[in-house]
CSV table of C-alpha atoms in Angstrom, one decimal:
chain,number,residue,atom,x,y,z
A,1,UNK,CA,251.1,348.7,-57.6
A,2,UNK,CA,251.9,351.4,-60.1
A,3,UNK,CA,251.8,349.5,-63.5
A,4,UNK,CA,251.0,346.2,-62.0
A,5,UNK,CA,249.1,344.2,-65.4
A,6,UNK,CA,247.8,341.3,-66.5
A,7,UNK,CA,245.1,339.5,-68.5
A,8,UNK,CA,245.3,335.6,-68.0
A,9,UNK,CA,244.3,332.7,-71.4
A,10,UNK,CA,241.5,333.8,-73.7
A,11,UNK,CA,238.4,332.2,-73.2
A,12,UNK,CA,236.9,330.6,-76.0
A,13,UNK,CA,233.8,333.7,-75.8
A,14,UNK,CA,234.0,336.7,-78.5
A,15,UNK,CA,233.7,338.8,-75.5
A,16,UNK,CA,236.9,337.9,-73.9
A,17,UNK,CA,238.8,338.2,-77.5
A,18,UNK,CA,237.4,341.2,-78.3
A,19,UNK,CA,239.3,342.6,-74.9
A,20,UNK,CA,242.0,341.0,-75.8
A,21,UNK,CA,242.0,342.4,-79.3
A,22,UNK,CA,241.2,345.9,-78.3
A,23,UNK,CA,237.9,345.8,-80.0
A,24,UNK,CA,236.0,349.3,-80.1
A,25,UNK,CA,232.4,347.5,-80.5
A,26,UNK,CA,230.8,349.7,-81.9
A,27,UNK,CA,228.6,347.8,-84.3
A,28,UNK,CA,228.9,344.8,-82.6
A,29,UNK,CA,225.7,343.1,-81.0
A,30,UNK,CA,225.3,341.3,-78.0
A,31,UNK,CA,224.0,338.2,-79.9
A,32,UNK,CA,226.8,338.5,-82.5
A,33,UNK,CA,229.3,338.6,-79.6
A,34,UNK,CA,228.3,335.4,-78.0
A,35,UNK,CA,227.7,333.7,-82.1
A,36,UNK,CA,231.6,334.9,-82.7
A,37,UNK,CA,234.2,332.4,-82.0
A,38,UNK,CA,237.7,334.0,-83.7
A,39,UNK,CA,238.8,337.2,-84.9
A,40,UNK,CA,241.3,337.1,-87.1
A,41,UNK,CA,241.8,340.9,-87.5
A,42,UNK,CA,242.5,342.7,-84.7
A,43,UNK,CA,240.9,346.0,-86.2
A,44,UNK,CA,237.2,344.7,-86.2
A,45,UNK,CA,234.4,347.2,-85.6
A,46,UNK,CA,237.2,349.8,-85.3
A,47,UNK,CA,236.5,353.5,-84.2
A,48,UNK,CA,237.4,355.5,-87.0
A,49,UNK,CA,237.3,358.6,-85.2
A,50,UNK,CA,238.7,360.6,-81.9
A,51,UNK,CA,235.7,360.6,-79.0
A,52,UNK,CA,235.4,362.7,-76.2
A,53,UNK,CA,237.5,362.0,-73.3
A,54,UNK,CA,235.0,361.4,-70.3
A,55,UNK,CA,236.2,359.4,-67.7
A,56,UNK,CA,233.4,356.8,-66.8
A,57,UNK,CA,231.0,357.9,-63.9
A,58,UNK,CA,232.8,358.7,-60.4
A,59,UNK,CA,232.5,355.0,-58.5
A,60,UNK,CA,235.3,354.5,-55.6
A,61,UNK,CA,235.4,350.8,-56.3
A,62,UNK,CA,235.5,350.0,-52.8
A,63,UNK,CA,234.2,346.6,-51.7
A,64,UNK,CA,232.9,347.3,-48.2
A,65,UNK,CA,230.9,350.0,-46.0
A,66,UNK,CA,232.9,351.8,-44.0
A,67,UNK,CA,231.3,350.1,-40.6
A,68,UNK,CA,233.4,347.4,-42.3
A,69,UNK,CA,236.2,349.4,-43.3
A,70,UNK,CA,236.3,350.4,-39.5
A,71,UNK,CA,236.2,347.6,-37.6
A,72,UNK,CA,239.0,346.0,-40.1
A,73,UNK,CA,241.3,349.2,-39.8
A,74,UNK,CA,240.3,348.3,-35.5
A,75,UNK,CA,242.4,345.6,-35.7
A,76,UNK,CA,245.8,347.6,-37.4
A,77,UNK,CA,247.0,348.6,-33.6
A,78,UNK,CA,246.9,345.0,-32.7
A,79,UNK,CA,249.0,344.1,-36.0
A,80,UNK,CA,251.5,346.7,-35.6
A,81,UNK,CA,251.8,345.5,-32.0
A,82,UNK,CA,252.4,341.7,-33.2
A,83,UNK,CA,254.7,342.8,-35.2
A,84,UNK,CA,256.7,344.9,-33.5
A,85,UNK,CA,256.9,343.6,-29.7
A,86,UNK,CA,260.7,343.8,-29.0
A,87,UNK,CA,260.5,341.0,-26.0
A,88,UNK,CA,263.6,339.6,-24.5
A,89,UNK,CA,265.2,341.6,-28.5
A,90,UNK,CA,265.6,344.9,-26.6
A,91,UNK,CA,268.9,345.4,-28.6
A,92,UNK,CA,266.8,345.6,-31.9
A,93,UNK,CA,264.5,348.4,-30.7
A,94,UNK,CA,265.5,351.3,-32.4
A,95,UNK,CA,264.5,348.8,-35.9
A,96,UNK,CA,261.2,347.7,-34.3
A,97,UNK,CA,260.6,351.1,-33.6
A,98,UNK,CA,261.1,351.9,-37.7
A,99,UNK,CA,259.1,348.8,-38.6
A,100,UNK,CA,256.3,350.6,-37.2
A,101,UNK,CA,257.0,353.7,-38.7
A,102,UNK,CA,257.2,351.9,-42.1
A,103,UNK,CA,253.7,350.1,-41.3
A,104,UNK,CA,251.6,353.0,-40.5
A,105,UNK,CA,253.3,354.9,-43.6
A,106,UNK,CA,252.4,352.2,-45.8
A,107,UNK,CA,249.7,349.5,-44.5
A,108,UNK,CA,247.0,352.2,-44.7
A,109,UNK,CA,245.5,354.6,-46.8
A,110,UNK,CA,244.7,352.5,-50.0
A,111,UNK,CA,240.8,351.3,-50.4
A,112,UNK,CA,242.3,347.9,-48.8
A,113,UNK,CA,239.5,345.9,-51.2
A,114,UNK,CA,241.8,343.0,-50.9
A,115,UNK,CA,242.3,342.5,-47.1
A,116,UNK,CA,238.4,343.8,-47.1
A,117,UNK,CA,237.4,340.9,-49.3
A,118,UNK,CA,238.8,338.0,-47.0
A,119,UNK,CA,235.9,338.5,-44.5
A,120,UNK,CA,233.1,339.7,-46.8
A,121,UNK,CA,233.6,336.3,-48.9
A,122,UNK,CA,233.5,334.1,-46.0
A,123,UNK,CA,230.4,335.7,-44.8
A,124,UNK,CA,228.5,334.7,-48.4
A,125,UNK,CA,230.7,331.1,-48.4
A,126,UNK,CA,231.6,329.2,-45.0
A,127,UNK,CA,228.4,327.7,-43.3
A,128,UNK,CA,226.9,329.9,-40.5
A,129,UNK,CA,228.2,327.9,-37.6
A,130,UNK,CA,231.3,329.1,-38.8
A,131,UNK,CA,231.0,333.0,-38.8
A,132,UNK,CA,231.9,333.7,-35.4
A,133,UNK,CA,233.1,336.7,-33.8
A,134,UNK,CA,236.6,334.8,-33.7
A,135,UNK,CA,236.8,333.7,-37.2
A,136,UNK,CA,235.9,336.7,-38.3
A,137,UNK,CA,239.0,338.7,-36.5
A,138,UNK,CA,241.1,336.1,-38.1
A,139,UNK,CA,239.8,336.8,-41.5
A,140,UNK,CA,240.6,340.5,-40.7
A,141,UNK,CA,243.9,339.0,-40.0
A,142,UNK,CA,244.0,337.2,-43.2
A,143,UNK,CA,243.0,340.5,-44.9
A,144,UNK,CA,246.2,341.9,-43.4
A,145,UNK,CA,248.3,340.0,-44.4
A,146,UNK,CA,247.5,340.5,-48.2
A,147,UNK,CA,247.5,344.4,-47.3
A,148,UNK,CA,251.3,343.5,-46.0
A,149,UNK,CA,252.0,341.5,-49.5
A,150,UNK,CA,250.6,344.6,-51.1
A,151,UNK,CA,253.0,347.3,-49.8
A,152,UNK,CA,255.8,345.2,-50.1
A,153,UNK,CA,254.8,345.3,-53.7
A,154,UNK,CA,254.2,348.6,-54.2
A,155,UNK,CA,257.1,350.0,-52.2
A,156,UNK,CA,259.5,348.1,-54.4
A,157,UNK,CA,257.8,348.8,-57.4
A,158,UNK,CA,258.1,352.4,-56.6
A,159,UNK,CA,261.7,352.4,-56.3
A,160,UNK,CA,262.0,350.7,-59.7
A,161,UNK,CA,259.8,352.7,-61.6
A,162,UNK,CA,260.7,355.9,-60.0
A,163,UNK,CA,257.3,356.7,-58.8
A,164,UNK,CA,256.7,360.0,-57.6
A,165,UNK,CA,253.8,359.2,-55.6
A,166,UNK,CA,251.3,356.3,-53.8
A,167,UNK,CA,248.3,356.9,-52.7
A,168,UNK,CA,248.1,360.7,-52.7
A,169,UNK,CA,251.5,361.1,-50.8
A,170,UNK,CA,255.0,360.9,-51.8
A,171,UNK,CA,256.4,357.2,-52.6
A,172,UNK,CA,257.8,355.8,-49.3
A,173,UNK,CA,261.6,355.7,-50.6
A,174,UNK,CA,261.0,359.3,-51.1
A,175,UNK,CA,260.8,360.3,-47.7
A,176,UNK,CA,263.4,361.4,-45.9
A,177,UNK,CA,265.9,360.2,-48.9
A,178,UNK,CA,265.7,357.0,-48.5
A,179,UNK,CA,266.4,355.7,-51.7
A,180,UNK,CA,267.3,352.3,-52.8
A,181,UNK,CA,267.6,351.7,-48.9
A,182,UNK,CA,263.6,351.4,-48.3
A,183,UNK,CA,263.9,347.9,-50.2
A,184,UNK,CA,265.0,346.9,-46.9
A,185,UNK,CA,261.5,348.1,-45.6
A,186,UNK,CA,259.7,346.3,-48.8
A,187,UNK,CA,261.3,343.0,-47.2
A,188,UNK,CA,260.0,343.8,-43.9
A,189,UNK,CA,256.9,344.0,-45.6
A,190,UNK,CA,256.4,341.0,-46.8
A,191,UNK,CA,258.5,339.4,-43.6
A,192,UNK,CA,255.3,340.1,-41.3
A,193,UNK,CA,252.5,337.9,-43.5
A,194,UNK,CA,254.9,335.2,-41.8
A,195,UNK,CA,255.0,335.8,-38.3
A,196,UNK,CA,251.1,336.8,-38.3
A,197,UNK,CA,250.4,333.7,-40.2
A,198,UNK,CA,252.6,332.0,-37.5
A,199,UNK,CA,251.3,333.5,-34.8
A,200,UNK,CA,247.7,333.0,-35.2
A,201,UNK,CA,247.4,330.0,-37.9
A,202,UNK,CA,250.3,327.6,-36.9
A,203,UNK,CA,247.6,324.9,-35.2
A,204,UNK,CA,245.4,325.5,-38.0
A,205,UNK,CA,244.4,322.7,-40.9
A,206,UNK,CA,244.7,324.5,-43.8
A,207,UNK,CA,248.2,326.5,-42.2
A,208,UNK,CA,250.2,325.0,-44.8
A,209,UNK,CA,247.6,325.7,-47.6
A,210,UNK,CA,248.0,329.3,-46.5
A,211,UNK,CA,251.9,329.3,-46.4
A,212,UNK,CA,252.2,327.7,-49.8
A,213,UNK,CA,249.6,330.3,-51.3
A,214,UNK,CA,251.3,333.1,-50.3
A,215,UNK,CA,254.5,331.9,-51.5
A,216,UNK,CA,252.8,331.0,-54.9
A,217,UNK,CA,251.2,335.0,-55.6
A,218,UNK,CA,254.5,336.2,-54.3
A,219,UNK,CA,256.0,334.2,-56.8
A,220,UNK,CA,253.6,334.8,-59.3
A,221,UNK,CA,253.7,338.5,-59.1
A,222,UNK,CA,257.5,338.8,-59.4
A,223,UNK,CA,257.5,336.9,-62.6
A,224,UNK,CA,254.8,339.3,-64.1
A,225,UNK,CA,256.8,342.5,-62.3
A,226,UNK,CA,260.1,340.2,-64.2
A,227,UNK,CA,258.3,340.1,-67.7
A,228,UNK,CA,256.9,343.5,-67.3
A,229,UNK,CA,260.5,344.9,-67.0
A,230,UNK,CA,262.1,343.3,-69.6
A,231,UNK,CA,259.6,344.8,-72.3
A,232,UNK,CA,261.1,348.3,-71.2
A,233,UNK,CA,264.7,347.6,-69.7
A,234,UNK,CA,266.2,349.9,-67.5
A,235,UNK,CA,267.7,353.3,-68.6
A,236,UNK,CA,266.8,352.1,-72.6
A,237,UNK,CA,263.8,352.6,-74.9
A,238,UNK,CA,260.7,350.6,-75.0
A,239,UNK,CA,261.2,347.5,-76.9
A,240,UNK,CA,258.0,347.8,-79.0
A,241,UNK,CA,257.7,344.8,-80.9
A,242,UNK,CA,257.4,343.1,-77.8
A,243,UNK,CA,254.2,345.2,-77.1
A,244,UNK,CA,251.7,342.5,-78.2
A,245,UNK,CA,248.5,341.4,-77.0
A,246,UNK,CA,249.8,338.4,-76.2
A,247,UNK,CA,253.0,339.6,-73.6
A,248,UNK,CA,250.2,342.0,-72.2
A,249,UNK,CA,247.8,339.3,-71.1
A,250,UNK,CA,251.0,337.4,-69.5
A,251,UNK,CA,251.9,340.3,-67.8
A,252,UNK,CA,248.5,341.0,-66.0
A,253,UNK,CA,248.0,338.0,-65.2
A,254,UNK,CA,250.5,337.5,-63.2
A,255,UNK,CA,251.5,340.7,-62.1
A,256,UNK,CA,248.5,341.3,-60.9
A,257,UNK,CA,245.3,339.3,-60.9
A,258,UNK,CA,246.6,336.2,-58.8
A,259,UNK,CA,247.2,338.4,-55.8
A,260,UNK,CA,244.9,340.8,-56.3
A,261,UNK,CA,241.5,338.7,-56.9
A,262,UNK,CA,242.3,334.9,-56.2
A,263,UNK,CA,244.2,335.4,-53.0
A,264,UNK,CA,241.7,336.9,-50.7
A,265,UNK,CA,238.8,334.2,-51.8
A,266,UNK,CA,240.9,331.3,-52.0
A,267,UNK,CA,242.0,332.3,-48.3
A,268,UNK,CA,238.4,332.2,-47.1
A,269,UNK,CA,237.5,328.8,-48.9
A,270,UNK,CA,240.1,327.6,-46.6
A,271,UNK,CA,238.8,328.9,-43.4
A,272,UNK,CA,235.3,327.7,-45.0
A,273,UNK,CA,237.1,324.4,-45.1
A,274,UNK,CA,236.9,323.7,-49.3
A,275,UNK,CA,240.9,322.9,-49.2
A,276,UNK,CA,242.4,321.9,-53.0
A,277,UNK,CA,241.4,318.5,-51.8
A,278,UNK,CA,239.4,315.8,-54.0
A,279,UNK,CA,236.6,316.3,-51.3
A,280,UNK,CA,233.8,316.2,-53.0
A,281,UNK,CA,230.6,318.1,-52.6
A,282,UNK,CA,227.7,319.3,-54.5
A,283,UNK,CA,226.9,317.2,-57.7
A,284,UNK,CA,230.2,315.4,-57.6
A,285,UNK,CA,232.6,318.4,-57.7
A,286,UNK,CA,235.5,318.5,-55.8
A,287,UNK,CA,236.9,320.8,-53.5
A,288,UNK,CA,239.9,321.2,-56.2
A,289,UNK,CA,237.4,322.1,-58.7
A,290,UNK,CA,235.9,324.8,-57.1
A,291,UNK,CA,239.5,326.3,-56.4
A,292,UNK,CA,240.0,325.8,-60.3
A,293,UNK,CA,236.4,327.5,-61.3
A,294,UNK,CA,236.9,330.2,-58.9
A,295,UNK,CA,240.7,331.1,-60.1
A,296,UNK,CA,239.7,331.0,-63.7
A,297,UNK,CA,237.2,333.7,-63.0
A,298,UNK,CA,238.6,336.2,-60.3
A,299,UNK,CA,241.5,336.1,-62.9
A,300,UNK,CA,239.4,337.0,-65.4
A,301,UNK,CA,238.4,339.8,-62.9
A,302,UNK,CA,241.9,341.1,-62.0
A,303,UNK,CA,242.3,341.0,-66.1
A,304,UNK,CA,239.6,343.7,-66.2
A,305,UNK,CA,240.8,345.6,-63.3
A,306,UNK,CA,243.8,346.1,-64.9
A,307,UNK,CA,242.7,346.9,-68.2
A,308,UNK,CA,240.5,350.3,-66.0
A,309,UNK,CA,243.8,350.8,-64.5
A,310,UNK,CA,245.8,351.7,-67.2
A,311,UNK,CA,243.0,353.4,-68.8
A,312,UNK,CA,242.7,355.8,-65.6
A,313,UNK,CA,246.7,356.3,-65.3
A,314,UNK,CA,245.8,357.8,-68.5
A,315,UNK,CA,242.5,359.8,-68.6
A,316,UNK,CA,241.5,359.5,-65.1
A,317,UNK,CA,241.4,362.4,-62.3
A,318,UNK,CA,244.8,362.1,-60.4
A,319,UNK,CA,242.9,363.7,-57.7
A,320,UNK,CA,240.6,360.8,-57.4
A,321,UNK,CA,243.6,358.2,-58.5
A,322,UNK,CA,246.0,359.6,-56.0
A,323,UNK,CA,248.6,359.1,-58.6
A,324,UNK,CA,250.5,361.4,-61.2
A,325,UNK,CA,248.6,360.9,-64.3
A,326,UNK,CA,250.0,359.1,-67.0
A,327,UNK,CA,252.7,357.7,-65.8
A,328,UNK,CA,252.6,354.6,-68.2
A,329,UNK,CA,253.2,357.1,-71.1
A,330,UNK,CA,256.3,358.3,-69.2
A,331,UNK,CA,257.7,355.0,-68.0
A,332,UNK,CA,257.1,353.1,-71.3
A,333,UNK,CA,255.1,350.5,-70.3
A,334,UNK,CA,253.6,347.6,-71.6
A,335,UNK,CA,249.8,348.9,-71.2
A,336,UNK,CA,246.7,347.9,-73.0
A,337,UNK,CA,246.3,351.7,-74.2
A,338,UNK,CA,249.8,351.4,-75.6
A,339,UNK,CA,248.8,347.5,-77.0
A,340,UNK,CA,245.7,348.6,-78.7
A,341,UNK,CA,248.0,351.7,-80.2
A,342,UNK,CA,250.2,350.1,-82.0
A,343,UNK,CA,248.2,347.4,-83.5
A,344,UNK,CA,245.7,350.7,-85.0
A,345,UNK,CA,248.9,352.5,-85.6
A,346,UNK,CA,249.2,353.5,-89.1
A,347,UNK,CA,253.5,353.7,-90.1
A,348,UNK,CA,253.3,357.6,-89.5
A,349,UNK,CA,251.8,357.1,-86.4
A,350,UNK,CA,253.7,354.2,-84.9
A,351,UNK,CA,256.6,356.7,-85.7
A,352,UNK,CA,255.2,358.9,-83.0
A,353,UNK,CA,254.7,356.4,-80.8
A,354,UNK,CA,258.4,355.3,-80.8
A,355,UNK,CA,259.8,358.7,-80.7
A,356,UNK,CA,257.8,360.1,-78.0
A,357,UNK,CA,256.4,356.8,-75.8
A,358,UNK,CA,258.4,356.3,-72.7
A,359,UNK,CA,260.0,359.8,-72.6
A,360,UNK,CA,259.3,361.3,-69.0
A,361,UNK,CA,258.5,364.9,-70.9
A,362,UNK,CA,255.0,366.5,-71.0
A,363,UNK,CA,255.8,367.7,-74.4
A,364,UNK,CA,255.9,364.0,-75.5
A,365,UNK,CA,253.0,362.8,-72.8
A,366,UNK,CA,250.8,364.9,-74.0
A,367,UNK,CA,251.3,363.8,-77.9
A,368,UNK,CA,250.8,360.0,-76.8
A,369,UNK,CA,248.0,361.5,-75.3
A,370,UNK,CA,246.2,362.7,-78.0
A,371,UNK,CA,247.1,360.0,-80.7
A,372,UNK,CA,244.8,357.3,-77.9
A,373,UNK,CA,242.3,360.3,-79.0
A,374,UNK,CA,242.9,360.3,-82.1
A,375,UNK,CA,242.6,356.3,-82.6
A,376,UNK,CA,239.3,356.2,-80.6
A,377,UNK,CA,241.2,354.7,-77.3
A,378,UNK,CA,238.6,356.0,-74.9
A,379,UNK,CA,235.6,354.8,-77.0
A,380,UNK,CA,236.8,351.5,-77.3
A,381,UNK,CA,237.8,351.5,-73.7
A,382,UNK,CA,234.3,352.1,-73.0
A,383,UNK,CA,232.8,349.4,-75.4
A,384,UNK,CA,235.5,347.2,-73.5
A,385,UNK,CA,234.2,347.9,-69.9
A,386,UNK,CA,230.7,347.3,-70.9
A,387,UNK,CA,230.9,343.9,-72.7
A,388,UNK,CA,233.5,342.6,-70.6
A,389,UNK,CA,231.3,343.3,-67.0
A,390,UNK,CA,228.2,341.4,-69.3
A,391,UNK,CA,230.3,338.2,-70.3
A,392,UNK,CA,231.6,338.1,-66.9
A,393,UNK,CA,228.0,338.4,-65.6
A,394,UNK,CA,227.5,334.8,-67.6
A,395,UNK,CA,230.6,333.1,-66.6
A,396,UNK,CA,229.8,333.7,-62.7
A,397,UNK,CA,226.5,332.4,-63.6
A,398,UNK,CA,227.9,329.1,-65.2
A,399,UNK,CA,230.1,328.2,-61.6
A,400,UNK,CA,229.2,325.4,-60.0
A,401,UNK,CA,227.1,325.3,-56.6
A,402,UNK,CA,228.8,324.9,-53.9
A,403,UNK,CA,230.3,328.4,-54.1
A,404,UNK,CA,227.8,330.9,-53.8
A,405,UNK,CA,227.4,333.5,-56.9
A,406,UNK,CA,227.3,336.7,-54.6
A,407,UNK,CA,231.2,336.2,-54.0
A,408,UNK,CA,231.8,337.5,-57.5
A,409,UNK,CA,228.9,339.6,-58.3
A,410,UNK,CA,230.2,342.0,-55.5
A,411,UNK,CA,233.6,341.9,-56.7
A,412,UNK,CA,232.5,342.8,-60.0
A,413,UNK,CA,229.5,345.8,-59.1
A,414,UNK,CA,232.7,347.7,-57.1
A,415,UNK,CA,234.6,347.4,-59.8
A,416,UNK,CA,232.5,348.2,-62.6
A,417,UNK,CA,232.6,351.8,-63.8
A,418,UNK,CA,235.2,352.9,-61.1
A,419,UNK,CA,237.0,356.0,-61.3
A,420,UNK,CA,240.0,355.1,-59.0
C-alpha cells in the first residue's frame, strides 16, 4: 500500500527507542544498547556527516520458494471462479465478468508474503495430524483472502494519493480512465474475503474468530490510512508540526503492521486451534496470551517493515520496488525519513524542508533528497536495520513455548536487508 506506516508502543529496550528516535548508532555498543533505558535527546550518537547512498544488499523479501509460490497461485482459478459464478444471477453477468477482470489485474503480481505466510506458519505451529492436504488448501484460502484485503487497500489508496503506479504497472484506476469509479472495484475487493470465508469456513469453530479479525485489521488500517491523511490534508501543505515520532509510530501501526504481520499468523493459530480463549497450555499460558505475545511482536515486525519501506520509496531501485521513486517526498507524507529530518533539522534547513517537502516537482524532490544526505539519513537507516533485526532476534527468543520460534525467525530473515 503506497505509504502504508506504522510503528506500534515503545518497548521498554534502548533498541526499540533508538528506532523510534532515529538514532544513527554509530558509537553506540551492543552492551550499551541493552544497559540504556531513556533517551532524552533525540540527537544521540548523531551522524554528523552525509554517507554514501547504497541501498542495502539486493534481498526480494519473499517468504516462500516458488514450489510454494506455485501451488498457492494454483489455487487463484478456483478463487476467481468462487467468486464470480453468476448461478441462477445471469442478469448480473456482464459485472461478474468485470469482477474478474478487476481480480486478475489486482490479486496478483505482488510477492503475496502475506497470503504465503498463512500456510508456512501452520506448518511450523498446528500439530502434525493437522497438516493435511485439505487444511492446507484452506490455508491457501485463508492466504487469499488477506491478498483480497490487500488490493482493496491498495487500489483505494491509489486513488487517494494519486499513485502513478503498483506493482510495476499503472495504478488500477488508471486504466482505462477509470478514476474515482474503481473505488467501486476496491469494495469488491474486500466484498470477496466474505463470501470465501462463507463459503469454505461457515461450519468451522473458529468462523467467527475469523469474521471478527478481519473486521478488526480492516478497521485498524483505515484508522491509520485516517491519521495518515490528516497529517497532510488534501490539496494543502504538510502540516509539519504534526510530523513527530510519536504520530509516526501510530500511524504504522495501524496502517500497516496489524494486517500486514498479525493477520496471517493469528489466522493459522486458529486453524491450529490456539483461539483467544483462556485455554491453557504449556506452563500455564493461555491461549489469549499467546495471541497477546505473538501481536506484540509481529507488530514490532510490521514496525520495521515499514521503517525499509519508506527508506526504499526513497533510495531504493524503482526497478526492483516497482514503484516511482520517492513518492513520499512528493505526496508529503508522514515518513520516518521525513521524522528523523525534522528533528536533525537545523532552522535553515527545516526551511527547506517546508518549502520544498510535499511538492510533486523533481526540482524540489531532488533537494529533500539530498538534505536526508546531508543529515546522515541513509547511515542511520542502516544502523537502524541492523540493531532493530538483533533486538528483535531477543524478543522472539523470550516468547513463550507453545508457539514455535521458527514462525518469526522466518518472517524476520525475508525481511531483513530487503531491497523491495
Amino acid at each position: 500500500m503506497s505509504g502504508l506506516r506504522n510503528v506500534t508502543r515503545g518497548w521498554a529496550v534502548a533498541g526499540f527507542l533508538a528506532r523510534r528516535s532515529g538514532l544513527a548508532l554509530k558509537n553506540c555498543t551492543p552492551s550499551l544498547l541493552l544497559r540504556t533505558t531513556s533517551l532524552p535527546s533525540y540527537k544521540l550518537c548523531q551522524s554528523s556527516t552525509a554517507a554514501s547512498v547504497n541501498v542495502p544488499p539486493a534481498k526480494l523479501g519473499h517468504v516462500a520458494s516458488l514450489d510454494e509460490k506455485r501451488e498457492f497461485l494454483h489455487l487463484f482459478p478456483d478463487i476467481v471462479r468462487d467468486l464470480t459464478e453468476v448461478g441462477t444471477n445471469s442478469d448480473i453477468m456482464d459485472a461478474q465478468k468485470w469482477y474478474a477482470k478487476v481480480l486478475q489485474y489486482n490479486a496478483v503480481g505482488g510477492k503475496m508474503n502475506r497470503g504465503l505466510a498463512v500456510s508456512l506458519s501452520l506448518k511450523l505451529i498446528a500439530a502434525p495430524e493437522l497438516i493435511t492436504p485439505e487444511n492446507l488448501r484452506r490455508a491457501h484460502l485463508l492466504g487469499w483472502c488477506i491478498e483480497l484485503l490487500q488490493s482493496f487497500f491498495l487500489i483505494a489508496d491509489d486513488i487517494i494519493d494519486g499513485g502513478e503506479m503498483r506493482r510495476g504497472k499503472p495504478a488500477w484506476y488508471r486504466n482505462d480512465n477509470l478514476g474515482p469509479s474503481a473505488f467501486n472495484d476496491a469494495i469488491l475487493m474486500e466484498c470477496g474475503i466474505y463470501k470465501l470465508l462463507r463459503k469454505h469456513f461457515r461450519d468451522e469453530p473458529y468462523y467467527q474468530d475469523m469474521l471478527e479479525l478481519f473486521h478488526e485489521m480492516t478497521m485498524k488500517t483505515a484508522l491509520g490510512q485516517a491519521l495518515d491523511l490528516l497529517s497532510c490534508p488534501a490539496g494543502q501543505r504538510p502540516i509539519l508540526s504534526k510530523y513527530t515520532m510519536e504520530r509516526y509510530n501510530a500511524i504504522v501501526k495501524y496502517k500497516t503492521a496489524f494486517y500486514s504481520f498479525y493477520l496471517p499468523i493469528a489466522l493459522s493459530m486458529y486453524m491450529a486451534g490456539i483461539r483467544e480463549t483462556d485455554n491453557v497450555r504449556v506452563a500455564g499460558i493461555t491461549d489469549r496470551e499467546l495471541h497477546r505475545q505473538a501481536r506484540t511482536i509481529l507488530v514490532e515486525m510490521g514496525q520495521f517493515y515499514q521503517v525499509q519501506d519508506d527508506y526504499l520509496d526513497c533510495f531504493g531501485d524503482p526497478s526492483v520496488t516497482g514503484k516511482k521513486g520517492a513518492t513520499d517526498i512528493a505526496e508529503g507524507k508522514c515518513s520516518w525519513l521525513s521524522v528523523v529530518a525534522l528533528q536533525r533539522a537545523s532552522p535553515a534547513q527545516r526551511k527547506v524542508m517546508e518549502e520544498h517537502y510535499g511538492r510533486n516537482e523533481q526540482h524540489s524532490i531532488d533537494i529533500i533528497r539530498e538534505l536526508y544526505k546531508e543529515l546522515g539519513l541513509p547511515a542511520t537507516y542502516r544502523a537502524y536495520e541492523d540493531s532493530t533485526a538483533s533486538m528483535i532476534r531477543i524478543h522472539i527468543q523470550q516468547i513463550s513455548r507453545g508457539l514455535n520460534h521458527n514462525v518469526f525467525f522466518n518472517f524476520l530473515d525475508k525481511i531483513h536487508k530487503r531491497s523491495r
